[in-house]
Short mmCIF file of N, CA and C and ligand atoms in Angstrom, two decimals:
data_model
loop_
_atom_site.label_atom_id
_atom_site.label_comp_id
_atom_site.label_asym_id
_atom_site.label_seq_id
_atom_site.Cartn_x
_atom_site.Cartn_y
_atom_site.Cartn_z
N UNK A 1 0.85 -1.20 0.00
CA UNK A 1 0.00 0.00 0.00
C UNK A 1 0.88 1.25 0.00
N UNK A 2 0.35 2.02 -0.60
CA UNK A 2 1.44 3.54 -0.66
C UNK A 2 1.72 3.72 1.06
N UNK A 3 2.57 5.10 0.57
CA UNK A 3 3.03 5.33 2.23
C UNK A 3 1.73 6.07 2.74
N UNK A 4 1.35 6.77 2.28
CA UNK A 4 0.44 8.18 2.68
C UNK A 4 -0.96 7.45 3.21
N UNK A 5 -1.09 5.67 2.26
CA UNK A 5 -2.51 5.22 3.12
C UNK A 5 -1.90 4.31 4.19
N UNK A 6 -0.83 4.11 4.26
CA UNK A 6 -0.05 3.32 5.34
C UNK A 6 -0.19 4.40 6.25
N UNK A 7 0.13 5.38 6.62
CA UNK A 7 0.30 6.30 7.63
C UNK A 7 -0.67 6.53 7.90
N UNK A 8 -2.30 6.48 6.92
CA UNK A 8 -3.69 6.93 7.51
C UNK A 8 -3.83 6.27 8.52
N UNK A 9 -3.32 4.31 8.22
CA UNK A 9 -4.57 3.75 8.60
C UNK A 9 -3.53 3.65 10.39
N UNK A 10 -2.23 3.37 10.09
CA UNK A 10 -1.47 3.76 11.51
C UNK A 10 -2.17 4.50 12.09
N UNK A 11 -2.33 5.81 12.02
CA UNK A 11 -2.77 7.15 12.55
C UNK A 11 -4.24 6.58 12.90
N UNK A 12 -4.89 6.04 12.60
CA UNK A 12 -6.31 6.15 13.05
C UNK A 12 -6.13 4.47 13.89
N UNK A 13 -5.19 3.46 14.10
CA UNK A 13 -5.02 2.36 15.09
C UNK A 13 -4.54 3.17 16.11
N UNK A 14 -3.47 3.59 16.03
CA UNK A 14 -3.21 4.74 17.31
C UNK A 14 -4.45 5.37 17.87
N UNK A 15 -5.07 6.35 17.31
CA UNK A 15 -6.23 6.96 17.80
C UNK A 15 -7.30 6.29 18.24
N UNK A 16 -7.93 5.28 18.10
CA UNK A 16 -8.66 4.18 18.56
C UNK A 16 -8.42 3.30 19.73
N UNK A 17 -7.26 3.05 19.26
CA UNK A 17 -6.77 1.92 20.39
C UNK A 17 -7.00 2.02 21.61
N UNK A 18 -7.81 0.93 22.23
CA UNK A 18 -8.45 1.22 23.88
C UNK A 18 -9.27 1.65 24.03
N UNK A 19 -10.17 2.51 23.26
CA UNK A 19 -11.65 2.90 23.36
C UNK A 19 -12.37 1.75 22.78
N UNK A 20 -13.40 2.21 23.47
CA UNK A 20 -14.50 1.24 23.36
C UNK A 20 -16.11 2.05 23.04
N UNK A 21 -16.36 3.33 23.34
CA UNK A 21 -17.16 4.36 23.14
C UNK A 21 -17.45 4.29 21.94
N UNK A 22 -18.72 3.83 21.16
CA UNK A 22 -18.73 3.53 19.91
C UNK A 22 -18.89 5.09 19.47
N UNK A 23 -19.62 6.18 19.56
CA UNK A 23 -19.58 7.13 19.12
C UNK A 23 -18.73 7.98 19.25
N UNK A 24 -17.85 7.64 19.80
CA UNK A 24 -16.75 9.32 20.33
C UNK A 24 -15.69 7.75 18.94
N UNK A 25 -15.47 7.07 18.97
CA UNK A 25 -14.79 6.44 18.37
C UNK A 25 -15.04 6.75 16.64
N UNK A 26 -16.25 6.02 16.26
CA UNK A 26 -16.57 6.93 14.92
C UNK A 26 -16.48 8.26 14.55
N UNK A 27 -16.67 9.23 15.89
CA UNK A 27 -16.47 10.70 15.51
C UNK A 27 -15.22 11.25 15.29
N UNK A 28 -14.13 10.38 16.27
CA UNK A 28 -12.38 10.59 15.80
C UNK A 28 -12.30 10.04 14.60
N UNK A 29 -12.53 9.24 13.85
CA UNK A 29 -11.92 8.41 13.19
C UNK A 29 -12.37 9.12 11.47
N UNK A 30 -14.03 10.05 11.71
CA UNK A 30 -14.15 10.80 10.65
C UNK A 30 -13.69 11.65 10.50
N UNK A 31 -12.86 12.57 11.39
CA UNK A 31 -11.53 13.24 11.64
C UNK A 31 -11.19 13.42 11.34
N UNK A 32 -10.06 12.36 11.71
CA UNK A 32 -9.02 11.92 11.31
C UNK A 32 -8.60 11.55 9.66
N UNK A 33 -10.07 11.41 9.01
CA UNK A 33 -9.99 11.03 7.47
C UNK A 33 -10.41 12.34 7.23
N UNK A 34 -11.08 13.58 7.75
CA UNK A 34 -11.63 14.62 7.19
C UNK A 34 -10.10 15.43 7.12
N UNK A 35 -9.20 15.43 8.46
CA UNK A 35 -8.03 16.27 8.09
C UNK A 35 -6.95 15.50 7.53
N UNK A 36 -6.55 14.18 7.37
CA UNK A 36 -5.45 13.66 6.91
C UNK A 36 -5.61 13.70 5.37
N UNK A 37 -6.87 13.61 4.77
CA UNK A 37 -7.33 12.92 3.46
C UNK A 37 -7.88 14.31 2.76
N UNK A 38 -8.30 14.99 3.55
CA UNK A 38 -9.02 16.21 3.05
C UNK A 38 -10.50 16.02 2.30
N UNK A 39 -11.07 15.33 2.39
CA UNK A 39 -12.44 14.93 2.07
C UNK A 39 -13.28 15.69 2.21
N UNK A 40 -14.43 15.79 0.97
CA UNK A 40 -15.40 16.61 1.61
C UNK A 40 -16.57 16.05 2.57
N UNK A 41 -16.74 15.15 2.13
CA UNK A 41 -17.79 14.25 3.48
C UNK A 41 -17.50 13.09 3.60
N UNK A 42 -17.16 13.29 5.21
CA UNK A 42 -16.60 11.68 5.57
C UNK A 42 -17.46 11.75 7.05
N UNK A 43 -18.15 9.89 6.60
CA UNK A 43 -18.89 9.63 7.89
C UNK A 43 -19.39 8.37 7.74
N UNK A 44 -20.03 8.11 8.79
CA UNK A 44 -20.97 6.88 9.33
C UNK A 44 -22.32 6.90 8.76
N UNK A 45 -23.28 5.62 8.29
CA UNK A 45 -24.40 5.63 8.55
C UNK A 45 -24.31 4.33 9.33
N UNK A 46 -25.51 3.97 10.49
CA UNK A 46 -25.36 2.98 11.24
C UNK A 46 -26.50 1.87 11.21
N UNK A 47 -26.75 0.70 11.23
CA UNK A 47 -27.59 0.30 10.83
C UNK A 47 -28.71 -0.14 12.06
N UNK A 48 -29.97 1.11 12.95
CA UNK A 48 -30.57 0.70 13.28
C UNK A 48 -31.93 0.49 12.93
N UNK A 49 -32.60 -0.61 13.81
CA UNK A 49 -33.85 -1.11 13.46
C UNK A 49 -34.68 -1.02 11.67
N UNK A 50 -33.37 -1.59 11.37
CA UNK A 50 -33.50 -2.28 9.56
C UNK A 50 -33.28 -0.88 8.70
N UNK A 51 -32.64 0.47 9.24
CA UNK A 51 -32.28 1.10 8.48
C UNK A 51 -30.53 1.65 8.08
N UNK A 52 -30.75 2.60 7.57
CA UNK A 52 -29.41 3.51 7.62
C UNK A 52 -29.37 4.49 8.47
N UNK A 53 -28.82 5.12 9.78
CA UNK A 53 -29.43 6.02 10.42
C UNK A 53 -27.88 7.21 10.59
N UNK A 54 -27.32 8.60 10.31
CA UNK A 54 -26.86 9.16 10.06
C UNK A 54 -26.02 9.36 11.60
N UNK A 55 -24.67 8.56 11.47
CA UNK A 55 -24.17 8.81 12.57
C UNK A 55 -22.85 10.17 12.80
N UNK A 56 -22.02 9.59 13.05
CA UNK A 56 -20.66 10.79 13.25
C UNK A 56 -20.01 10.95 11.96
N UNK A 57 -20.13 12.44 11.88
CA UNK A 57 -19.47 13.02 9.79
C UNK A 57 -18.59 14.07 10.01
N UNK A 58 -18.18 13.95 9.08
CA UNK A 58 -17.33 15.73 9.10
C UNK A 58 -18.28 16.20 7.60
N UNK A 59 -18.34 17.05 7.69
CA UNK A 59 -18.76 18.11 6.14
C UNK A 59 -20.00 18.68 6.67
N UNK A 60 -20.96 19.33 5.14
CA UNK A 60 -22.20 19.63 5.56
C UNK A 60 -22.88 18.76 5.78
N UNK A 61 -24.26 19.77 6.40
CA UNK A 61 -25.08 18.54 6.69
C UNK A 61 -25.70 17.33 5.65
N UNK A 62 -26.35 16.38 6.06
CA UNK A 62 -26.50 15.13 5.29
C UNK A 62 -28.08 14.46 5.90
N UNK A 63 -28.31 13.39 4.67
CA UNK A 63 -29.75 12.99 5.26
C UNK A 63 -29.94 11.68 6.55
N UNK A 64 -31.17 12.02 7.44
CA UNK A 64 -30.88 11.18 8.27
C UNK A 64 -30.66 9.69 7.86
N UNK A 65 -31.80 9.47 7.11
CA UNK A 65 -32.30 7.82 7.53
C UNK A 65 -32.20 7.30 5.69
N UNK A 66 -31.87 6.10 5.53
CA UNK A 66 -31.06 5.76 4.55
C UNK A 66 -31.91 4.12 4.30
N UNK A 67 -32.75 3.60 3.37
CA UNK A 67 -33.20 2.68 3.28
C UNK A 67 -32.61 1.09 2.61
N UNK A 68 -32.72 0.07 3.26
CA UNK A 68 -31.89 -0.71 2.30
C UNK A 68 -31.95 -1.32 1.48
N UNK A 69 -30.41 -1.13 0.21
CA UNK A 69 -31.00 -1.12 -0.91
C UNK A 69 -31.00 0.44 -1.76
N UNK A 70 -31.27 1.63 -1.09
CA UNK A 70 -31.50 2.18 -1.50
C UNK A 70 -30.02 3.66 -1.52
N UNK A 71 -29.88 4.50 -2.61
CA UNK A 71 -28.86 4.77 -2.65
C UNK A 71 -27.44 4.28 -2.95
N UNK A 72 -25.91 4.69 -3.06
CA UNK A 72 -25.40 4.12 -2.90
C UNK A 72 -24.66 3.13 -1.05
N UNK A 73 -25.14 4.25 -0.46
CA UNK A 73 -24.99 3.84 0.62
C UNK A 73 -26.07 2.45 1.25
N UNK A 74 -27.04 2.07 0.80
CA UNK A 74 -28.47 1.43 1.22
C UNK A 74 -27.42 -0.05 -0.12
N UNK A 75 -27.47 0.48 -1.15
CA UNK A 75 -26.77 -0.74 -1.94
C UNK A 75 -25.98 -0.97 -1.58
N UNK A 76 -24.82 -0.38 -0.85
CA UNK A 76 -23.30 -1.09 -0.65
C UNK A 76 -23.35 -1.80 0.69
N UNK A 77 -24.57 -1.46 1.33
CA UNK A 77 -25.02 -2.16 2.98
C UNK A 77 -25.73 -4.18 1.97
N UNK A 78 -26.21 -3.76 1.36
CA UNK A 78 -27.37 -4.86 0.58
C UNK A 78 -26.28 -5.82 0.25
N UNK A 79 -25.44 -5.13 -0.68
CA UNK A 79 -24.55 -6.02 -1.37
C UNK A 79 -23.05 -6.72 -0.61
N UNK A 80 -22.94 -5.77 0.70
CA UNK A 80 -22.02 -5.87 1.48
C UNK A 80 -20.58 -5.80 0.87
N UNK A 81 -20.71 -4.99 0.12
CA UNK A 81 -19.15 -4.74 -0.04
C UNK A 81 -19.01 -3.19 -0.24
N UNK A 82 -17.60 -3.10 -0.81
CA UNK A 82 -17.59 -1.89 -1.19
C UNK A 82 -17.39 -1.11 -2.54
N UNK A 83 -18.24 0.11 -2.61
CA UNK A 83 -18.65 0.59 -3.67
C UNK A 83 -17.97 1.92 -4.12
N UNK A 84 -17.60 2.21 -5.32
CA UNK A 84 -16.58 2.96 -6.37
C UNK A 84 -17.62 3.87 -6.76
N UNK A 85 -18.15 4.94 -6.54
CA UNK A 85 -18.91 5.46 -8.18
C UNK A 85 -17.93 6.82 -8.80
N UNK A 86 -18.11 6.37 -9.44
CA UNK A 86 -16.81 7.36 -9.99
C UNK A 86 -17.58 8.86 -10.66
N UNK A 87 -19.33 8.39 -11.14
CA UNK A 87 -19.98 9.92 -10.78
C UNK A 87 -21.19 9.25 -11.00
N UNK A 88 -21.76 10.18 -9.25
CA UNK A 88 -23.04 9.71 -8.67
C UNK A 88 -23.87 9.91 -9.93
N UNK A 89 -23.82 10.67 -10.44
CA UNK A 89 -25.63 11.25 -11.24
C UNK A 89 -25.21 10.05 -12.63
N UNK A 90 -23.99 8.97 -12.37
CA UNK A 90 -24.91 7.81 -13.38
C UNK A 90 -25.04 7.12 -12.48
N UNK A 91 -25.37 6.71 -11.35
CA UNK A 91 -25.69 5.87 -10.76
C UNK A 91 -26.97 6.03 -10.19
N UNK A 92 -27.96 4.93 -10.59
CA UNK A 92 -29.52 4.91 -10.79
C UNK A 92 -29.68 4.87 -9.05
N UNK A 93 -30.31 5.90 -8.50
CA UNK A 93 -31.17 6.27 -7.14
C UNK A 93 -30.16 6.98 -6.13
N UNK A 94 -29.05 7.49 -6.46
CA UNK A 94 -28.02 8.26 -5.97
C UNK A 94 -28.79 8.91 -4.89
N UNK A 95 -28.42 9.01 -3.40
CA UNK A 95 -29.35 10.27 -2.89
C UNK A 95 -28.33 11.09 -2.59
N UNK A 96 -28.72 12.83 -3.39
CA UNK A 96 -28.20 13.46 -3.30
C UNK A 96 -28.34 14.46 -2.15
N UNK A 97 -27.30 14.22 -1.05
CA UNK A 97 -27.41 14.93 0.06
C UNK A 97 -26.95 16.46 -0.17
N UNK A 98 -25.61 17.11 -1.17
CA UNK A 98 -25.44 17.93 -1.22
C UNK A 98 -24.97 17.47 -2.97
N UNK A 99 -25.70 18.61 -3.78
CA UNK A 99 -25.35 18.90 -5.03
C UNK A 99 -23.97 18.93 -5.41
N UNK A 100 -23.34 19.59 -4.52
CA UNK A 100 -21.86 19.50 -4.97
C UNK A 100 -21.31 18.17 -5.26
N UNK A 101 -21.78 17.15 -4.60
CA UNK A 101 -20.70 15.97 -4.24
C UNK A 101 -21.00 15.19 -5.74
N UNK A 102 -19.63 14.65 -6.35
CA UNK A 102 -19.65 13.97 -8.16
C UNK A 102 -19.51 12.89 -8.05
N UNK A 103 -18.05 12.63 -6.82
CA UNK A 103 -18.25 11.01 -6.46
C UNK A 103 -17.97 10.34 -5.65
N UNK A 104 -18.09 9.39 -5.00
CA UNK A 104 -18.27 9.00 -3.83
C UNK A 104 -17.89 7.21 -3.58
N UNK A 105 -17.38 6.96 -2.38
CA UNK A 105 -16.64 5.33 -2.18
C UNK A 105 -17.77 5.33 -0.94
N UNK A 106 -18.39 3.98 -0.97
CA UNK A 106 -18.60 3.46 0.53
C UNK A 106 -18.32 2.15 0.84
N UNK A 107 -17.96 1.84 2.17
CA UNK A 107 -17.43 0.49 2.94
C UNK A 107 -17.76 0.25 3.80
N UNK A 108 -18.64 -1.10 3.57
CA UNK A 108 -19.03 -1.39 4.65
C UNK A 108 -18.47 -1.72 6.25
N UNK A 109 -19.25 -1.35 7.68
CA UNK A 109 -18.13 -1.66 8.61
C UNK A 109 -19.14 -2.80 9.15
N UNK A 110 -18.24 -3.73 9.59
CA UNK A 110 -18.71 -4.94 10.32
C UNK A 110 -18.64 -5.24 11.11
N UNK A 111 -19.41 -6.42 11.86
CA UNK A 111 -18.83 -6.60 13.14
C UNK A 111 -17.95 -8.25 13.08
N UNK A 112 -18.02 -8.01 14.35
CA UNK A 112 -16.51 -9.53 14.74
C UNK A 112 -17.29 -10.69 13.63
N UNK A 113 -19.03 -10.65 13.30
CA UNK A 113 -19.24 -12.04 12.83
C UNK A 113 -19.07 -11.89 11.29
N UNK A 114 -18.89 -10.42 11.21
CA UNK A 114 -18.74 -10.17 9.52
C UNK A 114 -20.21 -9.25 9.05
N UNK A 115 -20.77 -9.39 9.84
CA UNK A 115 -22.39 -8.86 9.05
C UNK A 115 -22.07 -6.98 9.35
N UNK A 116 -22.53 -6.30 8.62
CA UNK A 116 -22.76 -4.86 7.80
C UNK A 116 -23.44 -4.63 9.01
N UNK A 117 -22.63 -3.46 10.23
CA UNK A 117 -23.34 -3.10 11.21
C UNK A 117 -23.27 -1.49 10.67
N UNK A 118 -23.14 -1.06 9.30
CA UNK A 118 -23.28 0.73 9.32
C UNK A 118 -21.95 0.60 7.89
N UNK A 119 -22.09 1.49 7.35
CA UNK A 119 -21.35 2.01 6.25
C UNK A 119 -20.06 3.28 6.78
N UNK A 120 -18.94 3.22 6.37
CA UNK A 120 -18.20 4.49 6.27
C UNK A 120 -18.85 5.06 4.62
N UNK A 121 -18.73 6.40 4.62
CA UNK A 121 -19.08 7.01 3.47
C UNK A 121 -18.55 8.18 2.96
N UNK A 122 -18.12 8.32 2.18
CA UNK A 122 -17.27 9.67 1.81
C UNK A 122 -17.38 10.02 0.39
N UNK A 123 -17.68 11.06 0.20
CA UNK A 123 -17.92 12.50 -0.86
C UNK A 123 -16.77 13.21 -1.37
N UNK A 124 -17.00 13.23 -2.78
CA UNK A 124 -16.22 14.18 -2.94
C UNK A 124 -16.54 15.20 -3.99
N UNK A 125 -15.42 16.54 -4.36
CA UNK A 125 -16.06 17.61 -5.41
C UNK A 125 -15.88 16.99 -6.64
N UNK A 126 -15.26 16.20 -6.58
CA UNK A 126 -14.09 15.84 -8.22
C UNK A 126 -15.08 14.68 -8.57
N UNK A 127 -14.93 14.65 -10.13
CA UNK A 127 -15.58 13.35 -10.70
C UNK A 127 -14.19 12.29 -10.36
N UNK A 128 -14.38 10.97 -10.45
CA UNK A 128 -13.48 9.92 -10.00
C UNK A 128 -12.67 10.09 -8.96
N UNK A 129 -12.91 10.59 -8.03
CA UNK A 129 -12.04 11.09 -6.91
C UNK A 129 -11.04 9.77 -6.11
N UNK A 130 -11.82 8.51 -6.01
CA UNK A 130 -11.75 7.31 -5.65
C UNK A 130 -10.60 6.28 -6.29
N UNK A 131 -9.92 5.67 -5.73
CA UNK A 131 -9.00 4.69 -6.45
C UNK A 131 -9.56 3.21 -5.64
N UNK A 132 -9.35 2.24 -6.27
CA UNK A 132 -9.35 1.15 -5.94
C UNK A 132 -8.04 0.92 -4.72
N UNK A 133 -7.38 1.57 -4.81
CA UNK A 133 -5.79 0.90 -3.11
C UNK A 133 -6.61 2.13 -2.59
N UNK A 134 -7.21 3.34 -2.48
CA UNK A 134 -7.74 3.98 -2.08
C UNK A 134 -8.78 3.17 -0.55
N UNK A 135 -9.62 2.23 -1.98
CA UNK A 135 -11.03 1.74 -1.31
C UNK A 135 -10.42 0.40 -0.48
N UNK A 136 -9.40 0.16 -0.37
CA UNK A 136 -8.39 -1.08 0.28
C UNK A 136 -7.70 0.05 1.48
N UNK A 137 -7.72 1.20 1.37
CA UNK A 137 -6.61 1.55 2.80
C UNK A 137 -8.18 2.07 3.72
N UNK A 138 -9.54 2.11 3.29
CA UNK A 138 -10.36 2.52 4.25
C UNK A 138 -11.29 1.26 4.41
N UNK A 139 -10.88 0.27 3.48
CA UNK A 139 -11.12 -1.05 4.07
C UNK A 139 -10.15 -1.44 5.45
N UNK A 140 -9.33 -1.16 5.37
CA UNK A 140 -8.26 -1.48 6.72
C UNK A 140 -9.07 -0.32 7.59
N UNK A 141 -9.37 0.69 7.31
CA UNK A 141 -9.87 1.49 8.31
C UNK A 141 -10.82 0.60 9.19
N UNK A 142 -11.28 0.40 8.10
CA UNK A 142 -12.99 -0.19 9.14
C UNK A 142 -13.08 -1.50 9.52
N UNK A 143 -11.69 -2.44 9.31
CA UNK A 143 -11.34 -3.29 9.93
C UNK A 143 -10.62 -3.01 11.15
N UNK A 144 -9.86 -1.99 11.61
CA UNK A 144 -9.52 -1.45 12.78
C UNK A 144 -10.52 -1.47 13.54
N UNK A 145 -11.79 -0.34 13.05
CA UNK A 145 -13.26 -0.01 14.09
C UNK A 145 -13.32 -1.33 14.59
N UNK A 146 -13.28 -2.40 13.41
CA UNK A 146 -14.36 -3.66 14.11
C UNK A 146 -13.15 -4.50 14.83
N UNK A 147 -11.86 -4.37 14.76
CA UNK A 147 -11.34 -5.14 15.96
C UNK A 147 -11.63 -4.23 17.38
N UNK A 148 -11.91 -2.60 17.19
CA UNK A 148 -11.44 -2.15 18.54
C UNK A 148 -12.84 -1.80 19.40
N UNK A 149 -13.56 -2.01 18.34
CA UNK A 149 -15.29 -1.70 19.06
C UNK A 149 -16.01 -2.99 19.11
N UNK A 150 -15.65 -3.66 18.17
CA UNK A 150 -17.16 -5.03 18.14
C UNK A 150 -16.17 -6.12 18.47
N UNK A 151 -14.97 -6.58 18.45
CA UNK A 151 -14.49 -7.97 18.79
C UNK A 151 -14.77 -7.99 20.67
N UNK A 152 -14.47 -9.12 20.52
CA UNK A 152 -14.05 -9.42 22.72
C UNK A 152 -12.90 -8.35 22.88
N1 LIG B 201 -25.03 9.83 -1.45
C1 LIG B 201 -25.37 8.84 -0.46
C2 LIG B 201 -26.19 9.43 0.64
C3 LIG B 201 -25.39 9.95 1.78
S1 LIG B 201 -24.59 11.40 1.48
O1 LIG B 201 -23.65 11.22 0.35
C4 LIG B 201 -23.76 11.96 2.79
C5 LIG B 201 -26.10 7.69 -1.10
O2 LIG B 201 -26.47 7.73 -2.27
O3 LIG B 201 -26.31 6.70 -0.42
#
């Protein structure tokens, strides 16, 4: 992995490590990707009582509740993996939280058994903003969350 996503995902095991506070934990960790990465929206949706529900972000504001299935965020929960769009407005049911944003990565975060407990999600101004070792160094991200919040 390059150096610069090697040093993210360091920087955010350091910052985690030993908490257990699921929300003060997601709220560092969008942070930490909002100032290291410079992103325009980086955050959580979380998955309660069968939805998407709008947890800890950095950027403007965003929509609460997120259906599944629906969006790219609602599809990349459905399909459980993670998703590239390289520009939202071709991608059929996009929900557009802020007009500005062209394109956008989401990854799912899991817990210890593997199942999609909430999405990381991030925005950007640029069309293709996203790389594939990109969508692999915030896959390690959200494999960190789930060793330091959901394992024993
Ligand atoms: N665009 C997302 C919705 C969330 S905002 O980008 C913050 C989607 O289509 O799921």
């Amino acid at each position: 992995m390059e150096q610069k996503y090697t040093d993210v995902v360091t920087a955010v095991r350091a910052l985690i490590s030993g908490e257990k506070e699921e929300m003060s934990v997601l709220a560092n960790v969008a942070a930490e990707l909002h100032d290291s990465m410079g992103y325009f929206w980086v955050g959580f949706y979380l998955v309660r009582e069968g939805e998407l529900r709008l947890g800890p972000f950095q950027g403007p504001v965003a929509c609460y509740r997120i259906r599944h299935g629906r969006g790219v965020c609602g599809t990349a929960w459905e399909q459980s993996k993670t998703l590239i769009v390289p520009d939202v407005e071709a991608f059929p049911g996009h929900i557009a939280c802020s007009s500005l944003s062209r394109s956008e990565i989401v990854v799912p975060l899991r817990n210890a058994k593997g199942e999609v407990v909430g999405v990381l999600d991030i925005d950007s101004k640029e069309l293709n903003a996203f790389t594939p070792a990109e969508g692999e160094m915030l896959e390690e991200v959200c494999a960190a969350i789930t060793e330091t919040l959901y394992s024993e």
